[in-house]
Coordinates of C-alpha atoms in Angstrom, one line a residue:
Chain D
X60 CA -21.5 -11.1 58.6
X61 CA -23.0 -12.2 55.3
X62 CA -21.7 -15.2 53.5
X63 CA -20.7 -14.9 49.8
X64 CA -23.8 -16.6 48.5
X65 CA -26.0 -14.1 50.3
X66 CA -24.0 -11.2 49.0
X67 CA -24.7 -12.4 45.5
X68 CA -28.3 -12.9 46.2
X69 CA -28.6 -9.3 47.5
X70 CA -26.7 -8.0 44.5
X71 CA -29.0 -9.9 42.1
X72 CA -32.1 -8.5 43.8
X73 CA -33.7 -5.8 41.7
X74 CA -33.4 -2.6 43.4
X75 CA -35.6 0.5 43.1
X76 CA -37.2 1.4 39.8
X77 CA -34.5 -0.2 37.6
X78 CA -35.7 -3.6 38.8
X79 CA -39.0 -3.0 37.2
X80 CA -37.5 -2.5 33.7
X81 CA -37.2 -5.8 31.8
X82 CA -33.7 -7.0 31.0
X83 CA -33.7 -6.4 27.2
X84 CA -34.7 -2.8 27.7
X85 CA -32.1 -2.3 30.3
X86 CA -29.5 -3.6 27.9
X87 CA -30.7 -1.3 25.2
X88 CA -30.5 1.5 27.7
X89 CA -26.9 0.6 28.4
X90 CA -26.1 0.6 24.7
X91 CA -27.6 4.0 24.3
X92 CA -25.5 5.5 27.1
X93 CA -24.7 9.1 26.2
X94 CA -27.0 9.0 23.3
X95 CA -29.2 12.0 22.5
X96 CA -32.3 10.0 23.5
X97 CA -34.6 12.9 22.9
X98 CA -33.3 13.3 19.4
X99 CA -33.6 9.5 18.7
X100 CA -37.2 9.6 20.0
X101 CA -38.0 12.6 17.8
X102 CA -36.7 10.9 14.7
X103 CA -38.8 7.8 15.5
X104 CA -41.8 10.2 16.2
X105 CA -41.2 11.9 12.8
X106 CA -41.0 8.5 11.0
X107 CA -44.2 7.4 12.7
X108 CA -45.9 10.6 11.7
X109 CA -44.7 10.0 8.1
X110 CA -45.9 6.4 8.1
X111 CA -49.3 6.8 9.8
X112 CA -50.2 10.4 8.7
X113 CA -53.7 9.5 7.5
X114 CA -54.4 7.8 10.9
X115 CA -53.0 10.5 13.1
X116 CA -53.9 13.7 11.3
X117 CA -57.3 15.1 12.5
X118 CA -58.1 16.7 9.1
X119 CA -57.5 16.3 5.4
X120 CA -54.3 18.4 4.8
X121 CA -55.5 19.9 1.5
X122 CA -59.1 20.3 2.3
X123 CA -60.0 24.0 2.6
X124 CA -62.5 25.2 5.1
X125 CA -63.5 28.8 4.5
X126 CA -65.1 29.1 8.0
X127 CA -61.7 28.6 9.6
X128 CA -59.5 31.0 7.5
X129 CA -56.5 32.1 9.7
X130 CA -58.1 30.7 12.8
X131 CA -55.8 31.0 15.8
X132 CA -55.0 27.8 17.7
X133 CA -58.2 26.4 19.2
X134 CA -59.8 23.2 20.4
X135 CA -60.9 22.4 16.8
X136 CA -57.5 23.3 15.3
X137 CA -54.8 22.8 17.8
X138 CA -52.1 24.7 15.9
X139 CA -54.6 27.0 14.1
X140 CA -55.5 27.1 10.5
X141 CA -53.8 28.7 7.5
X142 CA -54.9 31.3 4.9
X143 CA -57.2 28.7 3.2
X144 CA -58.6 27.4 6.4
X145 CA -56.5 24.2 6.2
X146 CA -55.6 22.6 9.6
X147 CA -51.9 23.4 10.3
X148 CA -51.5 20.4 12.6
X149 CA -52.6 18.0 9.9
X150 CA -50.4 19.7 7.3
X151 CA -47.4 19.6 9.6
X152 CA -48.0 15.8 10.1
X153 CA -48.3 15.2 6.4
X154 CA -45.3 17.4 5.8
X155 CA -43.2 14.9 7.6
X156 CA -44.1 12.4 4.9
X157 CA -42.6 14.6 2.2
X158 CA -39.6 15.8 4.0
X159 CA -38.6 12.4 5.3
X160 CA -39.1 10.7 1.9
X161 CA -37.3 13.3 -0.1
X162 CA -34.4 13.6 2.4
X163 CA -33.9 9.8 2.8
X164 CA -34.1 8.9 -0.8
X165 CA -31.9 11.8 -1.9
X166 CA -29.2 11.1 0.6
X167 CA -29.1 7.4 -0.2
X168 CA -28.7 8.4 -3.9
X169 CA -25.9 10.8 -2.9
X170 CA -24.3 8.2 -0.7
X171 CA -24.3 5.6 -3.4
X172 CA -22.8 7.9 -6.0
X173 CA -20.2 9.3 -3.5
X174 CA -19.2 5.9 -2.1
X175 CA -18.9 4.4 -5.6
X176 CA -16.6 7.2 -6.7
X177 CA -14.6 7.0 -3.5
X178 CA -14.1 3.2 -3.8
X179 CA -13.1 3.3 -7.5
X180 CA -10.8 6.3 -6.9
X181 CA -9.2 4.8 -3.8
X182 CA -8.8 1.2 -5.0
X183 CA -7.6 1.9 -8.6
X184 CA -5.6 5.0 -7.9
X185 CA -3.5 6.5 -10.7
X186 CA -5.2 8.6 -13.4
X187 CA -8.7 7.2 -12.4
X188 CA -8.2 8.8 -9.0
X189 CA -7.0 12.1 -10.4
X190 CA -9.9 12.4 -12.9
X191 CA -12.5 11.5 -10.4
X192 CA -11.2 13.8 -7.7
X193 CA -11.0 16.7 -10.2
X194 CA -14.6 16.1 -11.0
X195 CA -15.4 16.1 -7.3
X196 CA -13.6 19.4 -6.8
X197 CA -15.5 20.9 -9.8
X198 CA -18.8 19.9 -8.3
X199 CA -17.7 21.3 -4.9
X200 CA -17.0 24.7 -6.5
X201 CA -20.6 24.9 -7.8
X202 CA -22.8 27.4 -5.9
X203 CA -24.9 24.5 -4.8
X204 CA -28.3 26.1 -4.0
X205 CA -28.1 28.2 -7.2
X206 CA -27.6 25.2 -9.4
X207 CA -30.3 23.3 -7.6
X208 CA -32.6 26.2 -8.1
X209 CA -31.7 26.4 -11.8
X210 CA -32.2 22.7 -12.4
X211 CA -35.5 22.5 -10.6
X212 CA -36.8 25.7 -12.2
X213 CA -36.0 24.3 -15.7
X214 CA -36.9 20.6 -15.2
X215 CA -40.1 21.5 -13.4
X216 CA -40.9 21.4 -9.7
X217 CA -41.7 17.9 -8.7
X218 CA -40.8 15.6 -5.8
X219 CA -38.7 13.4 -8.2
X220 CA -36.7 16.3 -9.5
X221 CA -36.0 17.6 -6.0
X222 CA -34.7 14.2 -5.0
X223 CA -32.6 13.9 -8.1
X224 CA -31.1 17.4 -7.7
X225 CA -30.2 16.9 -4.0
X226 CA -28.9 13.4 -4.7
X227 CA -26.7 14.4 -7.6
X228 CA -25.4 17.6 -6.1
X229 CA -24.5 16.3 -2.6
X230 CA -22.4 13.3 -3.3
X231 CA -19.0 15.1 -3.0
X232 CA -18.8 15.0 0.7
X233 CA -19.3 11.3 0.7
X234 CA -16.7 10.9 -2.0
X235 CA -14.0 12.9 -0.2
X236 CA -14.4 11.5 3.3
X237 CA -14.7 7.9 2.2
X238 CA -11.8 8.1 -0.3
X239 CA -9.6 9.1 2.7
X240 CA -10.8 6.0 4.5
X241 CA -10.3 3.8 1.5
X242 CA -6.7 5.1 1.1
X243 CA -6.0 4.3 4.7
X244 CA -7.5 0.8 4.4
X245 CA -5.6 0.0 1.2
X246 CA -2.4 0.4 3.2
X247 CA -3.5 -2.0 6.0
X248 CA -2.1 -5.5 6.4
X249 CA -5.3 -7.4 5.6
X250 CA -5.8 -5.7 2.3
X251 CA -2.1 -6.3 1.4
X252 CA -2.5 -10.0 2.3
X253 CA -5.7 -10.2 0.2
X254 CA -3.7 -8.8 -2.8
X255 CA -0.9 -11.3 -2.2
X256 CA -3.5 -14.0 -2.1
X257 CA -4.5 -12.9 -5.6
X258 CA -7.8 -11.1 -5.0
X259 CA -8.9 -8.9 -7.9
X260 CA -9.3 -5.2 -7.3
X261 CA -13.1 -5.3 -7.6
X262 CA -13.2 -8.1 -5.0
X263 CA -10.9 -6.2 -2.6
X264 CA -13.1 -3.2 -3.1
X265 CA -16.4 -5.0 -2.3
X266 CA -15.3 -7.7 0.2
X267 CA -12.5 -6.0 2.1
X268 CA -12.7 -2.3 1.8
X269 CA -16.5 -1.5 1.6
X270 CA -17.5 -3.3 4.8
X271 CA -14.9 -1.2 6.7
X272 CA -16.3 2.1 5.6
X273 CA -19.9 1.4 6.6
X274 CA -19.5 3.1 10.0
X275 CA -18.2 6.3 8.4
X276 CA -20.9 6.1 5.8
X277 CA -23.6 5.8 8.5
X278 CA -22.3 8.9 10.3
X279 CA -22.3 10.9 7.1
X280 CA -25.7 9.7 6.1
X281 CA -27.3 10.9 9.4
X282 CA -25.6 14.3 9.1
X283 CA -26.5 14.7 5.4
X284 CA -30.1 13.9 6.0
X285 CA -30.4 16.9 8.2
X286 CA -29.0 19.1 5.4
X287 CA -31.2 17.5 2.8
X288 CA -34.3 18.4 4.9
X289 CA -33.1 22.0 4.9
X290 CA -32.4 22.0 1.2
X291 CA -35.8 20.5 0.3
X292 CA -37.6 23.0 2.4
X293 CA -35.5 25.9 1.0
X294 CA -36.4 24.9 -2.5
X295 CA -40.1 24.6 -1.6
X296 CA -39.9 27.9 0.2
X297 CA -38.6 29.6 -2.9
X298 CA -41.6 28.0 -4.8
X299 CA -39.3 25.6 -6.7
X300 CA -39.6 22.4 -4.7
X301 CA -42.5 20.2 -3.9
X302 CA -45.4 21.5 -5.9
X303 CA -48.7 22.6 -4.3
X304 CA -51.1 21.6 -2.8
X305 CA -48.9 18.9 -1.3
X306 CA -48.0 20.1 2.2
X307 CA -44.3 20.5 2.4
X308 CA -42.9 22.4 5.4
X309 CA -41.0 24.8 3.1
X310 CA -44.1 25.7 1.0
X311 CA -46.2 26.1 4.2
X312 CA -43.7 28.7 5.4
X313 CA -43.8 30.5 2.1
X314 CA -47.6 30.8 2.4
X315 CA -47.3 31.8 6.0
X316 CA -44.8 34.5 5.3
X317 CA -47.4 36.6 3.6
X318 CA -49.7 36.5 6.6
X319 CA -47.1 36.9 9.3
X320 CA -48.5 40.3 10.3
X321 CA -51.9 38.9 11.2
X322 CA -51.3 35.2 12.0
X323 CA -48.2 34.4 14.1
X324 CA -49.1 30.7 14.4
X325 CA -48.9 29.9 10.7
X326 CA -45.1 30.1 10.3
X327 CA -44.1 29.0 13.7
X328 CA -45.0 25.3 13.7
X329 CA -43.8 24.1 10.3
X330 CA -40.4 25.9 11.0
X331 CA -40.3 24.3 14.4
X332 CA -40.8 20.9 12.8
X333 CA -37.9 21.4 10.3
X334 CA -35.6 22.7 13.1
X335 CA -36.4 19.8 15.4
X336 CA -35.9 17.1 12.7
X337 CA -32.6 18.7 11.5
X338 CA -31.4 19.2 15.1
X339 CA -32.2 15.6 15.9
X340 CA -30.3 14.3 12.9
X341 CA -27.3 16.5 13.7
X342 CA -27.2 15.4 17.3
X343 CA -27.6 11.7 16.5
X344 CA -24.9 12.1 13.8
X345 CA -22.5 13.7 16.2
X346 CA -23.1 10.9 18.7
X347 CA -22.6 8.2 16.1
X348 CA -19.3 9.8 15.1
X349 CA -18.1 10.0 18.6
X350 CA -19.1 6.3 19.2
X351 CA -17.2 5.1 16.1
X352 CA -14.2 7.3 16.8
X353 CA -13.0 6.8 20.4
X354 CA -10.5 9.6 20.2
X355 CA -13.4 12.1 20.0
X356 CA -15.4 10.7 22.8
X357 CA -13.9 13.1 25.3
X358 CA -14.7 16.2 23.3
Chain B
X29 CA 5.6 28.2 -4.5
X30 CA 5.2 30.1 -7.8
X31 CA 4.4 26.9 -9.7
X32 CA 2.0 25.8 -7.0
X33 CA 0.0 29.0 -7.4
X34 CA 0.0 28.8 -11.2
X35 CA -1.2 25.2 -11.1
X36 CA -4.0 26.0 -8.7
X37 CA -5.1 29.0 -10.9
X38 CA -5.0 26.8 -14.0
X39 CA -7.2 24.1 -12.3
X40 CA -9.5 26.9 -11.2
X41 CA -9.9 28.3 -14.7
X42 CA -10.6 24.8 -16.1
X43 CA -13.2 24.2 -13.5
X44 CA -14.8 27.5 -14.2
X45 CA -14.9 26.8 -17.9
X46 CA -16.5 23.4 -17.4
X47 CA -19.1 25.0 -15.1
X48 CA -19.9 27.5 -17.8
X49 CA -20.4 24.6 -20.3
X50 CA -22.6 22.7 -17.9
X51 CA -24.7 25.7 -17.1
X52 CA -25.2 26.6 -20.8
X53 CA -26.5 23.1 -21.7
X54 CA -28.6 22.6 -18.5
X55 CA -30.4 25.9 -19.2
X56 CA -31.2 25.1 -22.8
X57 CA -32.1 21.4 -22.3
X58 CA -34.6 22.3 -19.5
X59 CA -38.2 23.3 -20.2
X60 CA -39.6 26.7 -20.9
X61 CA -38.7 29.3 -23.5
X62 CA -37.5 32.9 -23.0
X63 CA -39.4 34.1 -26.0
X64 CA -42.7 33.3 -24.2
X65 CA -41.8 35.8 -21.6
X66 CA -40.5 38.5 -23.9
X67 CA -43.4 38.8 -26.3
X68 CA -46.8 40.3 -25.4
X69 CA -49.8 38.1 -25.1
X70 CA -51.2 39.0 -28.5
X71 CA -48.0 38.3 -30.5
X72 CA -48.5 36.4 -33.8
X73 CA -46.7 33.2 -34.7
X74 CA -44.6 35.3 -37.2
X75 CA -43.4 37.6 -34.4
X76 CA -42.5 34.5 -32.5
X77 CA -40.6 33.1 -35.4
X78 CA -38.8 36.4 -36.0
X79 CA -37.8 36.6 -32.4
X80 CA -36.6 33.0 -32.2
X81 CA -34.4 33.6 -35.3
X82 CA -33.1 36.9 -34.0
X83 CA -31.8 35.2 -30.9
X84 CA -30.6 32.2 -32.9
X85 CA -32.7 29.7 -31.0
X86 CA -33.7 28.0 -34.2
X87 CA -30.1 26.9 -34.8
X88 CA -28.6 23.6 -33.6
X89 CA -27.6 23.7 -30.0
X90 CA -24.0 23.1 -30.7
X91 CA -23.9 26.1 -33.0
X92 CA -25.5 28.3 -30.4
X93 CA -22.9 27.0 -27.9
X94 CA -20.0 27.8 -30.3
X95 CA -21.2 31.4 -30.6
X96 CA -21.5 31.7 -26.8
X97 CA -18.1 30.1 -26.3
X98 CA -16.4 32.4 -28.7
X99 CA -17.8 35.4 -27.0
X100 CA -17.0 34.1 -23.6
X101 CA -13.4 33.6 -24.5
X102 CA -13.3 37.2 -25.7
X103 CA -14.6 38.2 -22.3
X104 CA -18.1 39.0 -23.5
X105 CA -20.9 37.5 -21.4
X106 CA -23.7 38.7 -23.6
X107 CA -26.7 40.9 -23.2
X108 CA -29.6 40.1 -21.0
X109 CA -32.9 39.1 -22.6
X110 CA -35.0 40.8 -19.9
X111 CA -33.8 43.8 -17.8
X112 CA -33.9 46.2 -20.8
X113 CA -31.4 44.0 -22.7
X114 CA -28.4 45.6 -21.2
X115 CA -25.1 43.8 -20.9
X116 CA -25.5 41.1 -18.2
X117 CA -22.3 42.2 -16.5
X118 CA -23.9 45.6 -16.0
X119 CA -27.2 44.1 -14.7
X120 CA -25.3 41.9 -12.2
X121 CA -22.9 44.7 -11.3
X122 CA -25.8 46.9 -10.4
X123 CA -27.1 44.4 -7.9
X124 CA -23.7 43.5 -6.5
X125 CA -23.3 46.3 -3.9
X126 CA -26.6 45.3 -2.2
X127 CA -25.4 41.7 -1.9
X128 CA -22.0 42.7 -0.7
X129 CA -23.5 44.9 1.9
X130 CA -25.7 42.1 3.1
X131 CA -23.1 39.4 3.0
X132 CA -20.4 41.5 4.6
X133 CA -22.7 42.5 7.5
X134 CA -23.8 38.9 8.0
X135 CA -20.2 37.7 8.2
X136 CA -19.3 40.5 10.6
X137 CA -22.2 39.6 12.9
X138 CA -21.3 35.9 12.7
X139 CA -17.6 36.5 13.5
X140 CA -18.1 39.0 16.3
X141 CA -20.8 37.0 18.1
X142 CA -19.4 33.6 17.3
X143 CA -15.8 34.4 18.3
X144 CA -16.8 36.2 21.5
X145 CA -19.1 33.5 22.7
X146 CA -16.6 30.8 21.6
X147 CA -13.7 32.4 23.4
X148 CA -15.6 33.0 26.7
X149 CA -17.0 29.4 26.6
X150 CA -13.5 28.1 26.2
X151 CA -12.3 30.1 29.2
X152 CA -15.0 28.6 31.4
X153 CA -15.7 25.1 30.1
X154 CA -18.8 23.4 31.4
X155 CA -20.1 26.6 33.0
X156 CA -23.7 27.7 32.4
X157 CA -22.4 30.1 29.8
X158 CA -20.7 27.3 28.0
X159 CA -23.8 25.2 28.0
X160 CA -26.0 28.0 26.8
X161 CA -23.5 28.6 24.1
X162 CA -23.6 25.0 23.0
X163 CA -27.4 25.2 22.8
X164 CA -27.2 28.4 20.7
X165 CA -24.7 26.7 18.3
X166 CA -26.8 23.6 17.9
X167 CA -29.9 25.7 17.2
X168 CA -28.1 28.0 14.8
X169 CA -27.0 25.0 12.9
X170 CA -30.4 23.5 12.6
X171 CA -32.7 26.4 11.9
X172 CA -33.3 27.1 8.3
X173 CA -32.5 30.7 7.3
X174 CA -36.0 31.5 6.1
X175 CA -37.5 30.5 9.4
X176 CA -35.0 32.6 11.3
X177 CA -35.9 35.5 9.1
X178 CA -39.6 35.0 9.6
X179 CA -39.2 34.7 13.4
X180 CA -37.1 37.9 13.4
X181 CA -39.9 39.7 11.4
X182 CA -42.5 38.3 13.8
X183 CA -40.5 39.7 16.8
X184 CA -39.1 42.9 15.6
X185 CA -41.5 44.1 12.9
X186 CA -44.8 42.6 14.0
X187 CA -44.6 42.5 17.8
X188 CA -42.2 45.2 18.7
X189 CA -42.5 47.3 15.5
X190 CA -38.9 48.4 15.7
X191 CA -37.5 47.4 12.3
X192 CA -38.9 47.2 8.8
X193 CA -39.5 43.8 7.3
X194 CA -38.5 44.5 3.7
X195 CA -35.3 45.9 2.1
X196 CA -37.1 48.2 -0.3
X197 CA -35.6 50.0 -3.2
X198 CA -34.4 53.2 -1.7
X199 CA -32.0 51.9 0.6
X200 CA -29.2 50.2 2.3
X201 CA -30.0 52.1 5.4
X202 CA -28.8 50.5 8.6
X203 CA -32.3 50.0 9.9
X204 CA -33.2 47.9 6.9
X205 CA -30.0 46.0 7.0
X206 CA -30.3 44.6 10.6
X207 CA -32.9 41.9 10.1
X208 CA -31.6 40.4 6.8
X209 CA -28.0 40.5 8.0
X210 CA -28.9 38.8 11.3
X211 CA -30.9 36.0 9.6
X212 CA -28.1 35.4 7.1
X213 CA -25.4 35.6 9.8
X214 CA -27.2 33.4 12.3
X215 CA -26.3 30.1 10.8
X216 CA -22.7 31.1 10.5
X217 CA -22.4 31.8 14.2
X218 CA -22.4 28.1 15.1
X219 CA -19.3 27.1 13.1
X220 CA -17.3 30.2 14.2
X221 CA -18.2 29.5 17.8
X222 CA -17.3 25.8 17.6
X223 CA -14.0 26.4 16.0
X224 CA -13.0 29.3 18.3
X225 CA -14.0 27.2 21.4
X226 CA -12.0 24.1 20.4
X227 CA -8.8 25.9 19.3
X228 CA -9.0 28.2 22.4
X229 CA -9.3 25.2 24.6
X230 CA -6.2 23.8 23.1
X231 CA -4.3 27.1 23.4
X232 CA -5.4 27.7 27.0
X233 CA -3.8 24.4 27.9
X234 CA -0.4 25.3 26.6
X235 CA 2.6 26.1 28.8
X236 CA 3.0 29.7 27.8
X237 CA -0.5 30.5 28.9
X238 CA 0.2 28.9 32.2
X239 CA 3.2 31.1 32.4
X240 CA 1.4 34.3 31.8
X241 CA -1.3 33.3 34.3
X242 CA 1.4 32.5 36.8
X243 CA 2.8 36.0 36.2
X244 CA -0.5 37.3 37.5
X245 CA -1.9 38.9 34.4
X246 CA -5.7 39.6 34.6
X247 CA -7.7 36.8 33.0
X248 CA -9.2 39.1 30.3
X249 CA -5.7 40.0 29.0
X250 CA -4.7 36.4 29.0
X251 CA -7.7 35.4 27.0
X252 CA -7.8 38.1 24.4
X253 CA -4.2 39.3 24.1
X254 CA -2.3 36.1 24.5
X255 CA -4.5 33.2 23.8
X256 CA -6.8 34.6 21.0
X257 CA -3.9 35.7 18.8
X258 CA -2.7 32.2 18.5
X259 CA -6.2 30.7 18.1
X260 CA -7.2 33.1 15.4
X261 CA -5.7 31.3 12.4
X262 CA -8.3 28.5 12.1
X263 CA -11.0 31.1 12.6
X264 CA -9.8 33.1 9.7
X265 CA -9.7 30.0 7.5
X266 CA -13.3 29.3 8.4
X267 CA -14.1 32.8 7.5
X268 CA -13.2 32.1 3.9
X269 CA -14.6 28.6 3.8
X270 CA -18.0 30.1 4.6
X271 CA -18.2 32.2 1.5
X272 CA -19.9 29.4 -0.6
X273 CA -22.5 28.8 2.0
X274 CA -23.0 32.6 2.3
X275 CA -24.0 32.8 -1.4
X276 CA -26.6 30.1 -1.1
X277 CA -27.9 31.7 2.1
X278 CA -28.1 35.1 0.3
X279 CA -30.5 33.8 -2.3
X280 CA -33.0 32.9 0.4
X281 CA -32.5 35.9 2.6
X282 CA -32.8 38.3 -0.3
X283 CA -36.1 36.6 -1.2
X284 CA -37.6 36.9 2.2
X285 CA -36.7 40.5 2.8
X286 CA -37.1 41.6 -0.9
X287 CA -33.5 42.7 -0.9
X288 CA -32.4 44.0 -4.3
X289 CA -29.3 41.8 -4.6
X290 CA -27.8 39.2 -6.9
X291 CA -29.6 36.3 -5.2
X292 CA -33.0 37.7 -6.1
X293 CA -31.7 38.5 -9.6
X294 CA -31.0 34.8 -10.1
X295 CA -34.5 33.9 -9.0
X296 CA -36.0 36.6 -11.2
X297 CA -33.9 35.7 -14.3
X298 CA -34.7 32.0 -13.9
X299 CA -38.4 32.7 -13.8
X300 CA -38.2 34.7 -17.0
X301 CA -35.8 32.1 -18.5
X302 CA -33.3 34.9 -19.2
X303 CA -30.5 32.5 -20.1
X304 CA -27.6 35.1 -20.4
X305 CA -28.3 36.7 -17.0
X306 CA -28.6 33.4 -15.2
X307 CA -25.4 32.3 -16.8
X308 CA -23.6 35.4 -15.7
X309 CA -24.9 35.2 -12.2
X310 CA -23.7 31.6 -11.8
X311 CA -20.5 32.3 -13.6
X312 CA -19.6 35.1 -11.2
X313 CA -20.6 33.2 -8.1
X314 CA -18.6 30.2 -9.1
X315 CA -15.6 32.4 -10.0
X316 CA -15.9 34.1 -6.6
X317 CA -15.9 30.7 -4.7
X318 CA -13.0 29.5 -6.8
X319 CA -10.9 32.6 -6.1
X320 CA -11.6 32.3 -2.4
X321 CA -10.6 28.6 -2.5
X322 CA -7.4 29.3 -4.4
X323 CA -6.6 32.0 -1.9
X324 CA -7.1 29.7 1.0
X325 CA -5.0 26.9 -0.6
X326 CA -2.2 29.3 -1.3
X327 CA -2.3 30.7 2.2
X328 CA -2.1 27.2 3.6
X329 CA 0.8 26.3 1.3
X330 CA 2.6 29.4 2.4
X331 CA 2.0 28.6 6.1
X332 CA 2.7 24.9 5.8
X333 CA 5.4 23.9 3.2
X334 CA 4.4 20.3 3.4
X335 CA 1.2 21.0 1.4
X336 CA 3.1 22.4 -1.6
X337 CA 4.8 19.0 -2.2
X338 CA 1.6 17.0 -1.9

């Protein structure tokens, strides 16, 4: 029979492969239980590609090589070359730069506008709320992609304009969801106490309400980034997004579409990159939502 | 109930009017000039001036707006600047059947496939079928329409050679419709599937289903006759909610497959800076989305009286 102390010693002994993993990593692993690890890894991978594109990419993404026009995947060009002999792998890696930058900045812009509208509407209520929510509804009735197309077509296709258009046409989701949260929080005891204690409305808004909507905000941010990636590539695909010769995944697909009958490899990989990034954002967003909302964990 | 409908319609009309104002000014404050696209290359500055005056582009913006506004309130959306200068309503109307064909078929595909897979998944949760369904839903949600379209062209036009890759002028023949409708419908499959699955799961747990099961009815009858009827309400709501997304998707699909619909008309009219046609396309699209929204709201209010008060 073992004494208690021995029992503990045995339990503390690292067993199998898990014993080889250092403690901090094991803790991180426990925190990520149920997380879509592949998706998280892919997002990190895309961010690394975006950050270190010049180091990773084997070729210059806009350098044309007329000896390699529409070359199928080979040792020199792993993913083949496009209609101007540009290396598709390098272009896809550089494409991450544009997609990530546009999506992240645009969604932060949208989130800032939406959250501000929600906080003001929810804290001040009354006619302020009514007017702001009517405006939100109006924006929601806009055929979104049509208006985005129109604005970019007229203002000129540039990265800045694409960011502005996505940012200023996608804040309504944030405004609606977060306003609901704010209304709920305004009824809670701690906000009531803060009012009794004499806090001003702006103070309540920033000190008491805002910190409590950050979780929801984070979930929405992740989900919206996926959508923004799709919007940016759609605009670029229609020739009204990121201007050439900058490699955007959308404009790569537009070029590739014309050669689809002779070069299958040219549309496949950039589309795959968009899909993987969007899917990863969606899965991580779903996971974050389930984590912050225990009632959904079982679903 | 009557006053609820009237208020919703009034709100809708105000929103539509504000959208028309916004579109008017965004178009004119942006770059480019329609006259450049209307005159031949060798046009003289006098021609240019004459044309600008003829269209009233030399007048102050606010005056131009007032003219547009007066006409709009009389129900006149103006003549196109390109497209043989016919009334814009006619130009849009001509393209409408092609778009409705495409959109309708896409919705049909999305509903039939989405609902079927969703319902079967719910009847066997966590089975292989359910898992595969989940994978399909997640991919459908994440794949951009234009990539789906290109992949379909790769498979069915290039590799197998079964179906044409472009819509062409002559037809709305079924063969030409399959690929565009599938690409447009594909992203809608996911939402229909998810909502069917989750409502069906709920319904299948209820007592009356246990009762019919205990009675010994075959599972297929239980699923489609008894459970689906009750689960179909949220599915129908979703059907309407998807209209706005469908319009955006149509612009892209019509471009890939050279489909002669309203979506491509928008892109064409934007490129030529044909202000009136662009205005009309967006006006009708917004009106369409607003009508659908009002219809859904009214349906909801009719089904659930609590909403009318709020």
